[in-house]
Amino acid sequence: MIIEIPGYKTLDLDYLVLDYNGTIAVDGLIPPAIKERLLLLGDSFKIYVLTADTHGTAAAMCDGLPLEIMTFPSGSAMDEKLRILSSLGAEHCIAIGNGRNDVPMCQAAALSIAVMGTEGAYGKLLSECDVCTTSIADALDLLMLPKRLVATLRG
């Protein structure tokens, strides 16, 4: 997907990189409306879910969705998320997250979206992202309706 944002930049996006808990899932569960959006976005992006899988539900909740789950239950989630995003080519990635461990990947991504939903958001993440939303539904809708992004980010 190519999105031209006047006075900002042109985005050439291939990958959607998502945090799991607090971003697409609440208490380890993905709401049905979010699953529907992920199904639709699978036509436009290669989707990755990066998670320490705190609740142990990621595989079951993502079953049947057009995405790849990458887990790292031990070690630094922050470092792993950045490593994975960089290996994909950060300049072609959208990163969406809500936590402290999402900061480096959001700083590196071509487009980053912070979600401040039910589980809250790490305050310093908000200043590192291109866009902040109050729900994952709104964040994913920005990608399905890219003129919303243009309106928000244009110069």
JSON list of C-alpha atoms in Angstrom, two decimals:
[
{"chain": "A", "resi": 1, "resn": "MET", "atom": "CA", "xyz": [0.00, 0.00, 0.00]},
{"chain": "A", "resi": 2, "resn": "ILE", "atom": "CA", "xyz": [1.34, 3.39, -0.96]},
{"chain": "A", "resi": 3, "resn": "ILE", "atom": "CA", "xyz": [-0.01, 6.42, 0.89]},
{"chain": "A", "resi": 4, "resn": "GLU", "atom": "CA", "xyz": [1.08, 9.90, -0.14]},
{"chain": "A", "resi": 5, "resn": "ILE", "atom": "CA", "xyz": [0.78, 12.37, 2.73]},
{"chain": "A", "resi": 6, "resn": "PRO", "atom": "CA", "xyz": [1.28, 15.97, 1.55]},
{"chain": "A", "resi": 7, "resn": "GLY", "atom": "CA", "xyz": [3.90, 17.86, 3.51]},
{"chain": "A", "resi": 8, "resn": "TYR", "atom": "CA", "xyz": [4.87, 14.71, 5.46]},
{"chain": "A", "resi": 9, "resn": "LYS", "atom": "CA", "xyz": [6.06, 11.68, 3.49]},
{"chain": "A", "resi": 10, "resn": "THR", "atom": "CA", "xyz": [5.08, 8.94, 1.07]},
{"chain": "A", "resi": 11, "resn": "LEU", "atom": "CA", "xyz": [4.60, 5.60, 2.76]},
{"chain": "A", "resi": 12, "resn": "ASP", "atom": "CA", "xyz": [5.28, 2.33, 0.93]},
{"chain": "A", "resi": 13, "resn": "LEU", "atom": "CA", "xyz": [3.85, -0.20, 3.37]},
{"chain": "A", "resi": 14, "resn": "ASP", "atom": "CA", "xyz": [3.98, -4.00, 3.12]},
{"chain": "A", "resi": 15, "resn": "TYR", "atom": "CA", "xyz": [3.96, -5.23, 6.72]},
{"chain": "A", "resi": 16, "resn": "LEU", "atom": "CA", "xyz": [1.62, -4.71, 9.66]},
{"chain": "A", "resi": 17, "resn": "VAL", "atom": "CA", "xyz": [3.40, -5.50, 12.93]},
{"chain": "A", "resi": 18, "resn": "LEU", "atom": "CA", "xyz": [1.12, -5.73, 15.95]},
{"chain": "A", "resi": 19, "resn": "ASP", "atom": "CA", "xyz": [1.62, -6.07, 19.66]},
{"chain": "A", "resi": 20, "resn": "TYR", "atom": "CA", "xyz": [-0.83, -8.55, 21.19]},
{"chain": "A", "resi": 21, "resn": "ASN", "atom": "CA", "xyz": [-1.83, -7.89, 24.81]},
{"chain": "A", "resi": 22, "resn": "GLY", "atom": "CA", "xyz": [-3.25, -4.43, 25.33]},
{"chain": "A", "resi": 23, "resn": "THR", "atom": "CA", "xyz": [-3.23, -3.75, 21.59]},
{"chain": "A", "resi": 24, "resn": "ILE", "atom": "CA", "xyz": [-5.26, -6.30, 19.62]},
{"chain": "A", "resi": 25, "resn": "ALA", "atom": "CA", "xyz": [-6.21, -8.36, 22.69]},
{"chain": "A", "resi": 26, "resn": "VAL", "atom": "CA", "xyz": [-7.70, -7.42, 26.04]},
{"chain": "A", "resi": 27, "resn": "ASP", "atom": "CA", "xyz": [-6.88, -9.84, 28.86]},
{"chain": "A", "resi": 28, "resn": "GLY", "atom": "CA", "xyz": [-5.60, -12.24, 26.21]},
{"chain": "A", "resi": 29, "resn": "LEU", "atom": "CA", "xyz": [-8.77, -12.23, 24.07]},
{"chain": "A", "resi": 30, "resn": "ILE", "atom": "CA", "xyz": [-9.23, -10.70, 20.61]},
{"chain": "A", "resi": 31, "resn": "PRO", "atom": "CA", "xyz": [-12.71, -9.21, 20.14]},
{"chain": "A", "resi": 32, "resn": "PRO", "atom": "CA", "xyz": [-14.65, -10.51, 17.09]},
{"chain": "A", "resi": 33, "resn": "ALA", "atom": "CA", "xyz": [-14.73, -7.06, 15.43]},
{"chain": "A", "resi": 34, "resn": "ILE", "atom": "CA", "xyz": [-10.93, -6.93, 15.53]},
{"chain": "A", "resi": 35, "resn": "LYS", "atom": "CA", "xyz": [-10.65, -10.41, 14.02]},
{"chain": "A", "resi": 36, "resn": "GLU", "atom": "CA", "xyz": [-12.88, -9.21, 11.17]},
{"chain": "A", "resi": 37, "resn": "ARG", "atom": "CA", "xyz": [-10.61, -6.24, 10.51]},
{"chain": "A", "resi": 38, "resn": "LEU", "atom": "CA", "xyz": [-7.51, -8.45, 10.55]},
{"chain": "A", "resi": 39, "resn": "LEU", "atom": "CA", "xyz": [-9.12, -10.76, 8.01]},
{"chain": "A", "resi": 40, "resn": "LEU", "atom": "CA", "xyz": [-9.73, -7.79, 5.70]},
{"chain": "A", "resi": 41, "resn": "LEU", "atom": "CA", "xyz": [-6.27, -6.31, 6.21]},
{"chain": "A", "resi": 42, "resn": "GLY", "atom": "CA", "xyz": [-4.66, -9.64, 5.36]},
{"chain": "A", "resi": 43, "resn": "ASP", "atom": "CA", "xyz": [-5.40, -8.83, 1.71]},
{"chain": "A", "resi": 44, "resn": "SER", "atom": "CA", "xyz": [-3.25, -5.69, 1.86]},
{"chain": "A", "resi": 45, "resn": "PHE", "atom": "CA", "xyz": [-0.46, -6.54, 4.32]},
{"chain": "A", "resi": 46, "resn": "LYS", "atom": "CA", "xyz": [1.65, -9.40, 5.60]},
{"chain": "A", "resi": 47, "resn": "ILE", "atom": "CA", "xyz": [0.64, -9.32, 9.28]},
{"chain": "A", "resi": 48, "resn": "TYR", "atom": "CA", "xyz": [2.84, -10.25, 12.22]},
{"chain": "A", "resi": 49, "resn": "VAL", "atom": "CA", "xyz": [1.78, -10.45, 15.87]},
{"chain": "A", "resi": 50, "resn": "LEU", "atom": "CA", "xyz": [4.69, -10.07, 18.28]},
{"chain": "A", "resi": 51, "resn": "THR", "atom": "CA", "xyz": [4.05, -11.19, 21.82]},
{"chain": "A", "resi": 52, "resn": "ALA", "atom": "CA", "xyz": [5.46, -12.54, 25.05]},
{"chain": "A", "resi": 53, "resn": "ASP", "atom": "CA", "xyz": [2.00, -14.20, 25.28]},
{"chain": "A", "resi": 54, "resn": "THR", "atom": "CA", "xyz": [1.42, -13.30, 28.92]},
{"chain": "A", "resi": 55, "resn": "HIS", "atom": "CA", "xyz": [-1.98, -15.03, 29.01]},
{"chain": "A", "resi": 56, "resn": "GLY", "atom": "CA", "xyz": [-0.96, -17.99, 26.83]},
{"chain": "A", "resi": 57, "resn": "THR", "atom": "CA", "xyz": [-3.88, -17.40, 24.45]},
{"chain": "A", "resi": 58, "resn": "ALA", "atom": "CA", "xyz": [-2.26, -15.93, 21.32]},
{"chain": "A", "resi": 59, "resn": "ALA", "atom": "CA", "xyz": [-2.12, -19.11, 19.22]},
{"chain": "A", "resi": 60, "resn": "ALA", "atom": "CA", "xyz": [-5.74, -20.08, 19.92]},
{"chain": "A", "resi": 61, "resn": "MET", "atom": "CA", "xyz": [-7.07, -16.54, 19.44]},
{"chain": "A", "resi": 62, "resn": "CYS", "atom": "CA", "xyz": [-5.18, -16.03, 16.17]},
{"chain": "A", "resi": 63, "resn": "ASP", "atom": "CA", "xyz": [-6.15, -19.40, 14.70]},
{"chain": "A", "resi": 64, "resn": "GLY", "atom": "CA", "xyz": [-7.64, -18.87, 11.24]},
{"chain": "A", "resi": 65, "resn": "LEU", "atom": "CA", "xyz": [-6.36, -15.30, 10.91]},
{"chain": "A", "resi": 66, "resn": "PRO", "atom": "CA", "xyz": [-4.02, -14.33, 8.04]},
{"chain": "A", "resi": 67, "resn": "LEU", "atom": "CA", "xyz": [-1.02, -13.63, 10.25]},
{"chain": "A", "resi": 68, "resn": "GLU", "atom": "CA", "xyz": [2.15, -15.03, 11.72]},
{"chain": "A", "resi": 69, "resn": "ILE", "atom": "CA", "xyz": [2.67, -15.10, 15.49]},
{"chain": "A", "resi": 70, "resn": "MET", "atom": "CA", "xyz": [6.14, -14.63, 16.89]},
{"chain": "A", "resi": 71, "resn": "THR", "atom": "CA", "xyz": [6.55, -15.24, 20.61]},
{"chain": "A", "resi": 72, "resn": "PHE", "atom": "CA", "xyz": [9.43, -14.61, 22.96]},
{"chain": "A", "resi": 73, "resn": "PRO", "atom": "CA", "xyz": [8.31, -15.55, 26.47]},
{"chain": "A", "resi": 74, "resn": "SER", "atom": "CA", "xyz": [11.73, -14.90, 27.98]},
{"chain": "A", "resi": 75, "resn": "GLY", "atom": "CA", "xyz": [14.34, -12.29, 27.29]},
{"chain": "A", "resi": 76, "resn": "SER", "atom": "CA", "xyz": [13.77, -8.73, 26.20]},
{"chain": "A", "resi": 77, "resn": "ALA", "atom": "CA", "xyz": [10.49, -8.29, 24.31]},
{"chain": "A", "resi": 78, "resn": "MET", "atom": "CA", "xyz": [11.63, -4.77, 23.48]},
{"chain": "A", "resi": 79, "resn": "ASP", "atom": "CA", "xyz": [14.77, -6.00, 21.73]},
{"chain": "A", "resi": 80, "resn": "GLU", "atom": "CA", "xyz": [13.00, -8.88, 19.98]},
{"chain": "A", "resi": 81, "resn": "LYS", "atom": "CA", "xyz": [10.25, -6.65, 18.58]},
{"chain": "A", "resi": 82, "resn": "LEU", "atom": "CA", "xyz": [12.80, -4.22, 17.17]},
{"chain": "A", "resi": 83, "resn": "ARG", "atom": "CA", "xyz": [14.91, -7.06, 15.74]},
{"chain": "A", "resi": 84, "resn": "ILE", "atom": "CA", "xyz": [11.91, -8.59, 13.95]},
{"chain": "A", "resi": 85, "resn": "LEU", "atom": "CA", "xyz": [10.69, -5.24, 12.60]},
{"chain": "A", "resi": 86, "resn": "SER", "atom": "CA", "xyz": [14.20, -4.42, 11.35]},
{"chain": "A", "resi": 87, "resn": "SER", "atom": "CA", "xyz": [14.52, -7.81, 9.65]},
{"chain": "A", "resi": 88, "resn": "LEU", "atom": "CA", "xyz": [11.34, -7.07, 7.68]},
{"chain": "A", "resi": 89, "resn": "GLY", "atom": "CA", "xyz": [12.61, -3.66, 6.60]},
{"chain": "A", "resi": 90, "resn": "ALA", "atom": "CA", "xyz": [11.38, -1.00, 9.01]},
{"chain": "A", "resi": 91, "resn": "GLU", "atom": "CA", "xyz": [10.82, 1.45, 6.15]},
{"chain": "A", "resi": 92, "resn": "HIS", "atom": "CA", "xyz": [7.98, -0.78, 4.91]},
{"chain": "A", "resi": 93, "resn": "CYS", "atom": "CA", "xyz": [6.38, -1.48, 8.30]},
{"chain": "A", "resi": 94, "resn": "ILE", "atom": "CA", "xyz": [3.44, -0.21, 10.27]},
{"chain": "A", "resi": 95, "resn": "ALA", "atom": "CA", "xyz": [3.90, -0.83, 13.99]},
{"chain": "A", "resi": 96, "resn": "ILE", "atom": "CA", "xyz": [0.97, -0.72, 16.39]},
{"chain": "A", "resi": 97, "resn": "GLY", "atom": "CA", "xyz": [1.39, -1.09, 20.13]},
{"chain": "A", "resi": 98, "resn": "ASN", "atom": "CA", "xyz": [0.53, 0.19, 23.58]},
{"chain": "A", "resi": 99, "resn": "GLY", "atom": "CA", "xyz": [3.39, -0.77, 25.89]},
{"chain": "A", "resi": 100, "resn": "ARG", "atom": "CA", "xyz": [6.83, 0.28, 26.97]},
{"chain": "A", "resi": 101, "resn": "ASN", "atom": "CA", "xyz": [8.33, -2.63, 25.06]},
{"chain": "A", "resi": 102, "resn": "ASP", "atom": "CA", "xyz": [6.78, -1.24, 21.84]},
{"chain": "A", "resi": 103, "resn": "VAL", "atom": "CA", "xyz": [8.75, 2.03, 21.90]},
{"chain": "A", "resi": 104, "resn": "PRO", "atom": "CA", "xyz": [11.82, 0.95, 19.87]},
{"chain": "A", "resi": 105, "resn": "MET", "atom": "CA", "xyz": [9.79, -0.75, 17.12]},
{"chain": "A", "resi": 106, "resn": "CYS", "atom": "CA", "xyz": [7.47, 2.25, 16.89]},
{"chain": "A", "resi": 107, "resn": "GLN", "atom": "CA", "xyz": [10.42, 4.62, 16.65]},
{"chain": "A", "resi": 108, "resn": "ALA", "atom": "CA", "xyz": [11.89, 2.57, 13.78]},
{"chain": "A", "resi": 109, "resn": "ALA", "atom": "CA", "xyz": [8.71, 1.88, 11.77]},
{"chain": "A", "resi": 110, "resn": "ALA", "atom": "CA", "xyz": [7.71, 3.91, 8.73]},
{"chain": "A", "resi": 111, "resn": "LEU", "atom": "CA", "xyz": [4.32, 4.45, 10.38]},
{"chain": "A", "resi": 112, "resn": "SER", "atom": "CA", "xyz": [3.60, 3.91, 14.06]},
{"chain": "A", "resi": 113, "resn": "ILE", "atom": "CA", "xyz": [0.30, 3.98, 15.88]},
{"chain": "A", "resi": 114, "resn": "ALA", "atom": "CA", "xyz": [-0.14, 3.97, 19.64]},
{"chain": "A", "resi": 115, "resn": "VAL", "atom": "CA", "xyz": [-3.34, 2.48, 21.05]},
{"chain": "A", "resi": 116, "resn": "MET", "atom": "CA", "xyz": [-4.63, 3.70, 24.39]},
{"chain": "A", "resi": 117, "resn": "GLY", "atom": "CA", "xyz": [-7.35, 1.17, 25.07]},
{"chain": "A", "resi": 118, "resn": "THR", "atom": "CA", "xyz": [-8.70, -0.75, 28.04]},
{"chain": "A", "resi": 119, "resn": "GLU", "atom": "CA", "xyz": [-5.24, -1.73, 29.30]},
{"chain": "A", "resi": 120, "resn": "GLY", "atom": "CA", "xyz": [-3.90, 1.81, 28.90]},
{"chain": "A", "resi": 121, "resn": "ALA", "atom": "CA", "xyz": [-0.72, 2.88, 27.14]},
{"chain": "A", "resi": 122, "resn": "TYR", "atom": "CA", "xyz": [2.81, 3.67, 28.18]},
{"chain": "A", "resi": 123, "resn": "GLY", "atom": "CA", "xyz": [2.88, 7.47, 28.35]},
{"chain": "A", "resi": 124, "resn": "LYS", "atom": "CA", "xyz": [6.21, 7.93, 26.59]},
{"chain": "A", "resi": 125, "resn": "LEU", "atom": "CA", "xyz": [5.06, 5.76, 23.68]},
{"chain": "A", "resi": 126, "resn": "LEU", "atom": "CA", "xyz": [2.48, 8.37, 22.74]},
{"chain": "A", "resi": 127, "resn": "SER", "atom": "CA", "xyz": [5.17, 10.95, 21.96]},
{"chain": "A", "resi": 128, "resn": "GLU", "atom": "CA", "xyz": [7.12, 8.45, 19.81]},
{"chain": "A", "resi": 129, "resn": "CYS", "atom": "CA", "xyz": [4.27, 7.45, 17.48]},
{"chain": "A", "resi": 130, "resn": "ASP", "atom": "CA", "xyz": [2.97, 9.15, 14.35]},
{"chain": "A", "resi": 131, "resn": "VAL", "atom": "CA", "xyz": [-0.67, 8.70, 15.42]},
{"chain": "A", "resi": 132, "resn": "CYS", "atom": "CA", "xyz": [-2.43, 7.86, 18.69]},
{"chain": "A", "resi": 133, "resn": "THR", "atom": "CA", "xyz": [-5.88, 6.25, 18.84]},
{"chain": "A", "resi": 134, "resn": "THR", "atom": "CA", "xyz": [-8.24, 5.31, 21.64]},
{"chain": "A", "resi": 135, "resn": "SER", "atom": "CA", "xyz": [-8.92, 1.82, 20.28]},
{"chain": "A", "resi": 136, "resn": "ILE", "atom": "CA", "xyz": [-7.39, -0.85, 18.10]},
{"chain": "A", "resi": 137, "resn": "ALA", "atom": "CA", "xyz": [-10.52, -0.67, 15.94]},
{"chain": "A", "resi": 138, "resn": "ASP", "atom": "CA", "xyz": [-9.77, 2.98, 15.17]},
{"chain": "A", "resi": 139, "resn": "ALA", "atom": "CA", "xyz": [-6.11, 2.17, 14.50]},
{"chain": "A", "resi": 140, "resn": "LEU", "atom": "CA", "xyz": [-6.95, -0.60, 12.04]},
{"chain": "A", "resi": 141, "resn": "ASP", "atom": "CA", "xyz": [-9.62, 1.55, 10.40]},
{"chain": "A", "resi": 142, "resn": "LEU", "atom": "CA", "xyz": [-6.92, 4.11, 9.58]},
{"chain": "A", "resi": 143, "resn": "LEU", "atom": "CA", "xyz": [-5.36, 1.46, 7.36]},
{"chain": "A", "resi": 144, "resn": "MET", "atom": "CA", "xyz": [-8.65, 0.51, 5.71]},
{"chain": "A", "resi": 145, "resn": "LEU", "atom": "CA", "xyz": [-9.55, 4.17, 5.19]},
{"chain": "A", "resi": 146, "resn": "PRO", "atom": "CA", "xyz": [-6.14, 5.78, 4.53]},
{"chain": "A", "resi": 147, "resn": "LYS", "atom": "CA", "xyz": [-7.56, 9.24, 3.83]},
{"chain": "A", "resi": 148, "resn": "ARG", "atom": "CA", "xyz": [-8.01, 9.43, 7.62]},
{"chain": "A", "resi": 149, "resn": "LEU", "atom": "CA", "xyz": [-4.23, 9.07, 7.93]},
{"chain": "A", "resi": 150, "resn": "VAL", "atom": "CA", "xyz": [-3.69, 11.73, 5.31]},
{"chain": "A", "resi": 151, "resn": "ALA", "atom": "CA", "xyz": [-6.01, 14.12, 7.15]},
{"chain": "A", "resi": 152, "resn": "THR", "atom": "CA", "xyz": [-4.23, 13.49, 10.45]},
{"chain": "A", "resi": 153, "resn": "LEU", "atom": "CA", "xyz": [-0.62, 13.66, 9.21]},
{"chain": "A", "resi": 154, "resn": "ARG", "atom": "CA", "xyz": [-0.60, 16.15, 6.34]},
{"chain": "A", "resi": 155, "resn": "GLY", "atom": "CA", "xyz": [1.53, 19.28, 6.60]}
]
